[in-house]
GROMACS .gro file of N, CA and C in nm:
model
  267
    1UNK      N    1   8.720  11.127   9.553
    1UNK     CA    2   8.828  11.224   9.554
    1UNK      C    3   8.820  11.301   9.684
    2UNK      N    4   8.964  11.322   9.723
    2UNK     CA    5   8.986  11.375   9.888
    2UNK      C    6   9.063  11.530   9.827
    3UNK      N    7   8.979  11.642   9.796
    3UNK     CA    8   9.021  11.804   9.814
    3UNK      C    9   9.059  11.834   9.909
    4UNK      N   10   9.155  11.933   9.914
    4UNK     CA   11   9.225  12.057  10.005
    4UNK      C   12   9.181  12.116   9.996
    5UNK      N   13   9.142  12.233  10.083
    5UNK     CA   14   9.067  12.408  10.065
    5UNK      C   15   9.143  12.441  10.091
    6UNK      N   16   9.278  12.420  10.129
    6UNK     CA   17   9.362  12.525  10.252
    6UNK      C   18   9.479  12.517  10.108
    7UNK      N   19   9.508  12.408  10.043
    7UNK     CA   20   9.614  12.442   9.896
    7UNK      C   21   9.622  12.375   9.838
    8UNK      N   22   9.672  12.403   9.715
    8UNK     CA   23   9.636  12.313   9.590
    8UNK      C   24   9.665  12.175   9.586
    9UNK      N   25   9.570  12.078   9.653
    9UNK     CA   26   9.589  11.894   9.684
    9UNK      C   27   9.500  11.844   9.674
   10UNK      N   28   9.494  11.751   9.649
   10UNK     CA   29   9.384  11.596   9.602
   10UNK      C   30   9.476  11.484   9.620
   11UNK      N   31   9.329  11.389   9.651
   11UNK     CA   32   9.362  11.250   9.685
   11UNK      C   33   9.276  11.187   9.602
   12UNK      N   34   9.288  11.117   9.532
   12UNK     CA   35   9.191  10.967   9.465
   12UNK      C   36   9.218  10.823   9.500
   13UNK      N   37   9.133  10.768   9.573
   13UNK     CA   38   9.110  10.634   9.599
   13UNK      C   39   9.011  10.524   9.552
   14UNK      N   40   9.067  10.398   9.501
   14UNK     CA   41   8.975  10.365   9.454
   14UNK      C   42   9.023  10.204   9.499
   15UNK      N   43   8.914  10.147   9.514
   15UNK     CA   44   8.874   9.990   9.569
   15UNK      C   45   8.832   9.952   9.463
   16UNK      N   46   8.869   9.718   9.487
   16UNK     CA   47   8.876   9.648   9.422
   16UNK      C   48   8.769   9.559   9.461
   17UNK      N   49   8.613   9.468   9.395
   17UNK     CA   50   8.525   9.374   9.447
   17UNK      C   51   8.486   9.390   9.562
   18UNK      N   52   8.647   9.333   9.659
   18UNK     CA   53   8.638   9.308   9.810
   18UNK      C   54   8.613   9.451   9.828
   19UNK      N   55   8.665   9.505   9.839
   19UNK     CA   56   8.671   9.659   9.935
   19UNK      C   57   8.833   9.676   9.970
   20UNK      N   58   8.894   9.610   9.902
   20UNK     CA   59   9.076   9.686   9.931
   20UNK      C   60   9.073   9.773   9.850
   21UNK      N   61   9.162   9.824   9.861
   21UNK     CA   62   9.242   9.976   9.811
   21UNK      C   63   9.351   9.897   9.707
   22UNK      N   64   9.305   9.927   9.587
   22UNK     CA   65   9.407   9.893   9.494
   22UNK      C   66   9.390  10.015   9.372
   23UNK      N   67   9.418  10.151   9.438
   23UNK     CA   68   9.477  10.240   9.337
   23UNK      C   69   9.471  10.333   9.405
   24UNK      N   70   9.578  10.407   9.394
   24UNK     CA   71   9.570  10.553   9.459
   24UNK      C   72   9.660  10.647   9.388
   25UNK      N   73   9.593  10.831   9.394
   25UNK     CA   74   9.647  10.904   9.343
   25UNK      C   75   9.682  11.017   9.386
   26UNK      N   76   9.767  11.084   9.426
   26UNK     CA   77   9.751  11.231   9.520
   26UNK      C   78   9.845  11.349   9.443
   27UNK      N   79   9.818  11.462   9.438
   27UNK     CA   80   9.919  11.532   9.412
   27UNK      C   81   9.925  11.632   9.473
   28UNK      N   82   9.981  11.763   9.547
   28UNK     CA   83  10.005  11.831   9.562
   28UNK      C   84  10.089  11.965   9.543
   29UNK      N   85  10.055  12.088   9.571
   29UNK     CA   86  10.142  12.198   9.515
   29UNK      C   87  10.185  12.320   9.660
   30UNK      N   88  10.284  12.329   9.633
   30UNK     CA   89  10.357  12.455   9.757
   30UNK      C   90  10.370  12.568   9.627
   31UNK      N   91  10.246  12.667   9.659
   31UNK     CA   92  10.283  12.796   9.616
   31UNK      C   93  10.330  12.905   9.703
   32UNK      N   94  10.439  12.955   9.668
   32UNK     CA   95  10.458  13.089   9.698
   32UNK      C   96  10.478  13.229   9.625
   33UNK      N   97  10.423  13.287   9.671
   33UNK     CA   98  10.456  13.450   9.599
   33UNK      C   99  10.639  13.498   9.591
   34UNK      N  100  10.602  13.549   9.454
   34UNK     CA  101  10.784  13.545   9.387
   34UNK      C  102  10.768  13.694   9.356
   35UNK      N  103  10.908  13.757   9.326
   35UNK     CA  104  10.893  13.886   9.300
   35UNK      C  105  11.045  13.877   9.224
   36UNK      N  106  11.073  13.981   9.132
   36UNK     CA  107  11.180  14.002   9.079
   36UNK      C  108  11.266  14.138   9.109
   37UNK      N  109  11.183  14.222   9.179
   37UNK     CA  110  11.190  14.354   9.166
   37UNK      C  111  11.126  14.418   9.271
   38UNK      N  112  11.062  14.306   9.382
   38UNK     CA  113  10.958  14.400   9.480
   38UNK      C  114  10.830  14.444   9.483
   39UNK      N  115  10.777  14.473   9.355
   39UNK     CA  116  10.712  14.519   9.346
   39UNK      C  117  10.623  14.467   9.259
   40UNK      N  118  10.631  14.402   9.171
   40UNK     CA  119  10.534  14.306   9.070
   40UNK      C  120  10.529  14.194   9.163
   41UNK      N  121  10.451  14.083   9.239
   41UNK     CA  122  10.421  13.977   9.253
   41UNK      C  123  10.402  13.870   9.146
   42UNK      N  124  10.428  13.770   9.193
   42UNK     CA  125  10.352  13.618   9.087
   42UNK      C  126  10.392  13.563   9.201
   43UNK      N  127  10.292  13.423   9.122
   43UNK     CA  128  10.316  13.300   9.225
   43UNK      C  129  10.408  13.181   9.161
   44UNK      N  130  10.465  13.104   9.260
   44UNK     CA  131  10.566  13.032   9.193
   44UNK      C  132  10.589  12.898   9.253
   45UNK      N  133  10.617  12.805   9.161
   45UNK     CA  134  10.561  12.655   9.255
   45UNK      C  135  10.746  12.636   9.305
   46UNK      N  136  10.708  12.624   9.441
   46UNK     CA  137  10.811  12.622   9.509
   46UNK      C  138  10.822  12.452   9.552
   47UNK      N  139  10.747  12.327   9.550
   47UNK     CA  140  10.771  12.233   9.535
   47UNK      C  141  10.606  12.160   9.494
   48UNK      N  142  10.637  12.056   9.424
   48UNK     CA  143  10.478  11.963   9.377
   48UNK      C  144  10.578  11.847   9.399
   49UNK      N  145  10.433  11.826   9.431
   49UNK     CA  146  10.468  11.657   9.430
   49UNK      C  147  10.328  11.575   9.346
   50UNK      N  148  10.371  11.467   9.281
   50UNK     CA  149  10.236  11.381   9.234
   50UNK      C  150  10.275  11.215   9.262
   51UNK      N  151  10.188  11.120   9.302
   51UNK     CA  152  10.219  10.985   9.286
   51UNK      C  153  10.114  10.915   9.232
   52UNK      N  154  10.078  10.806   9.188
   52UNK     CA  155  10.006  10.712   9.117
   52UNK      C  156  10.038  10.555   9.171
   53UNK      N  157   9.960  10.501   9.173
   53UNK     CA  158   9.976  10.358   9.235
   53UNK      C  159   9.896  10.277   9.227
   54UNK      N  160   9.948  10.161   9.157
   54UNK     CA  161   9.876   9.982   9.171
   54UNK      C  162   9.915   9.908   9.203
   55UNK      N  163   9.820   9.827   9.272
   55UNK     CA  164   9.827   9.705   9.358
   55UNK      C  165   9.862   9.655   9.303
   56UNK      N  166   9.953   9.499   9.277
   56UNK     CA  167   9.949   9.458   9.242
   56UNK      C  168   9.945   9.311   9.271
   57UNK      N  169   9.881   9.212   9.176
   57UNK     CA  170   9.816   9.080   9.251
   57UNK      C  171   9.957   8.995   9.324
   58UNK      N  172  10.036   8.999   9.267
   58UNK     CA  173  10.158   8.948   9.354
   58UNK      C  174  10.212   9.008   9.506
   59UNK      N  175  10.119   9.142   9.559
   59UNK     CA  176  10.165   9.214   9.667
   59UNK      C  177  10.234   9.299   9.601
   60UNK      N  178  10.229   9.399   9.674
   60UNK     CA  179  10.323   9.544   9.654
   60UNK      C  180  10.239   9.622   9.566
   61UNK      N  181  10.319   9.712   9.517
   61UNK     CA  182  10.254   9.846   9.509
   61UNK      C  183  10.383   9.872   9.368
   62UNK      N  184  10.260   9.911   9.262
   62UNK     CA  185  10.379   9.970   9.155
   62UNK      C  186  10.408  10.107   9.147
   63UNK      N  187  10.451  10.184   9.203
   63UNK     CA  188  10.422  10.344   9.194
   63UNK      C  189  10.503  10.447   9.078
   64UNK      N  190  10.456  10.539   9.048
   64UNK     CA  191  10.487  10.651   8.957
   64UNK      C  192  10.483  10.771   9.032
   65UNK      N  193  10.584  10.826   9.055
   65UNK     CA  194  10.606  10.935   9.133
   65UNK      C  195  10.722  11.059   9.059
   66UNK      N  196  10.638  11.192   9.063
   66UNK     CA  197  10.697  11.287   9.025
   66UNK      C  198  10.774  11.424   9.178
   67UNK      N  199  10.824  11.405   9.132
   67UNK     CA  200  10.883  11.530   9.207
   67UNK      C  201  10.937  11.682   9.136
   68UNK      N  202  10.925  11.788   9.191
   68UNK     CA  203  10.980  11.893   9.077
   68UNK      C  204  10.951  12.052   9.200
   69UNK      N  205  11.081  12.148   9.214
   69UNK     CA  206  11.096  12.231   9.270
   69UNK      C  207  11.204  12.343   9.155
   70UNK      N  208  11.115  12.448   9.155
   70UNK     CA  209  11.166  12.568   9.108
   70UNK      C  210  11.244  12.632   9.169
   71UNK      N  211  11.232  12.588   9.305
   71UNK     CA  212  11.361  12.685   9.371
   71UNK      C  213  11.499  12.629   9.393
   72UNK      N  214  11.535  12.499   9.326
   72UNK     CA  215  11.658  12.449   9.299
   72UNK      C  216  11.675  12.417   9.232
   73UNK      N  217  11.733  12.560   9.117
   73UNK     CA  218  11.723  12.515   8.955
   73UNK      C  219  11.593  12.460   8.869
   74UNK      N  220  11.520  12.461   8.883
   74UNK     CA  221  11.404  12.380   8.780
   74UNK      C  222  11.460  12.209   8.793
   75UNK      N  223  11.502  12.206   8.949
   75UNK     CA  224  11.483  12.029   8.999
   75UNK      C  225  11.360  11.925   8.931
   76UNK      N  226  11.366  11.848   8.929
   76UNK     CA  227  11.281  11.742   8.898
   76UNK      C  228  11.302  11.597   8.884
   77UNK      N  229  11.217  11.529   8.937
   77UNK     CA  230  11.311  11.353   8.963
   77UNK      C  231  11.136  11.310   8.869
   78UNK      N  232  11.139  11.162   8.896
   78UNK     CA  233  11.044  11.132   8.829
   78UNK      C  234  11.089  10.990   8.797
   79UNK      N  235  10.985  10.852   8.827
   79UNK     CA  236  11.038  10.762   8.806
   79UNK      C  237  10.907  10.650   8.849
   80UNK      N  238  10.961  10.515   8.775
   80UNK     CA  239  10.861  10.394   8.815
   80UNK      C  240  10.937  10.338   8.931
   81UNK      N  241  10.881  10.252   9.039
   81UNK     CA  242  10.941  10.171   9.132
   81UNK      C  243  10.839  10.098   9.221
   82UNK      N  244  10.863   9.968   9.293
   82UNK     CA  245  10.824   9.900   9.329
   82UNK      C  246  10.791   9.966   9.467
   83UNK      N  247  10.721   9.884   9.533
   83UNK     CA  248  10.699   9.915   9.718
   83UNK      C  249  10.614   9.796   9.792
   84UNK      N  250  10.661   9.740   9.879
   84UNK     CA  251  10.580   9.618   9.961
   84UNK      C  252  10.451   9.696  10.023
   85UNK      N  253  10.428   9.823  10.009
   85UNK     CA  254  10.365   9.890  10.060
   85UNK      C  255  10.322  10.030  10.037
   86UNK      N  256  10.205  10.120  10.055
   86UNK     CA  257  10.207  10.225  10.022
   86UNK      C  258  10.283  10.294  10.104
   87UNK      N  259  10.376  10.429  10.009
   87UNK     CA  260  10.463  10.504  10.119
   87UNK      C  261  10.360  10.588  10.225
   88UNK      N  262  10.430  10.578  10.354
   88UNK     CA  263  10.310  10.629  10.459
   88UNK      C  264  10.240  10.564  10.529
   89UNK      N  265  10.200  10.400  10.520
   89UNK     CA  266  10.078  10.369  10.527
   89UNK      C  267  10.157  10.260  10.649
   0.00000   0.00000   0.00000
């Protein structure tokens, strides 16, 4: 597992026999301080993200990916889908 100190993120990687990369997991969080009034603070997730991913023996990548932001409406996507590749990589 790959921690953030600087904000709320992780990475999990994990290898197959050989030494490929056939799973990966990351999620992350954007907090910011919210106020209603000025004067009371809280914190408030202003966007997360999470993904999940397997190799799979035919090539590609099966992924599970969440998305979700409080500051446009209580947004949120979320879904299975294919990829020839990890996104990023």
């Amino acid at each position: 597992m790959y921690p953030d100190y600087e904000m709320p993120a992780r990475q999990v990687v994990g290898f197959d026999v050989s030494g490929a990369i056939c799973f990966r997991a990351y999620d992350y969080r954007l907090l910011d301080p919210y106020s209603d009034d000025d004067e009371e603070f809280y914190t408030l997730l202003t966007y997360g993200e999470s993904a999940v991913g397997w190799r799979l023996k035919e090539r590609g990548w099966l992924l599970y990916r969440r998305v979700e932001s409080h500051m446009e409406e209580d947004h949120r996507e979320e879904g299975l889908q294919w990829a020839a590749d990890w996104p990023g990589s």
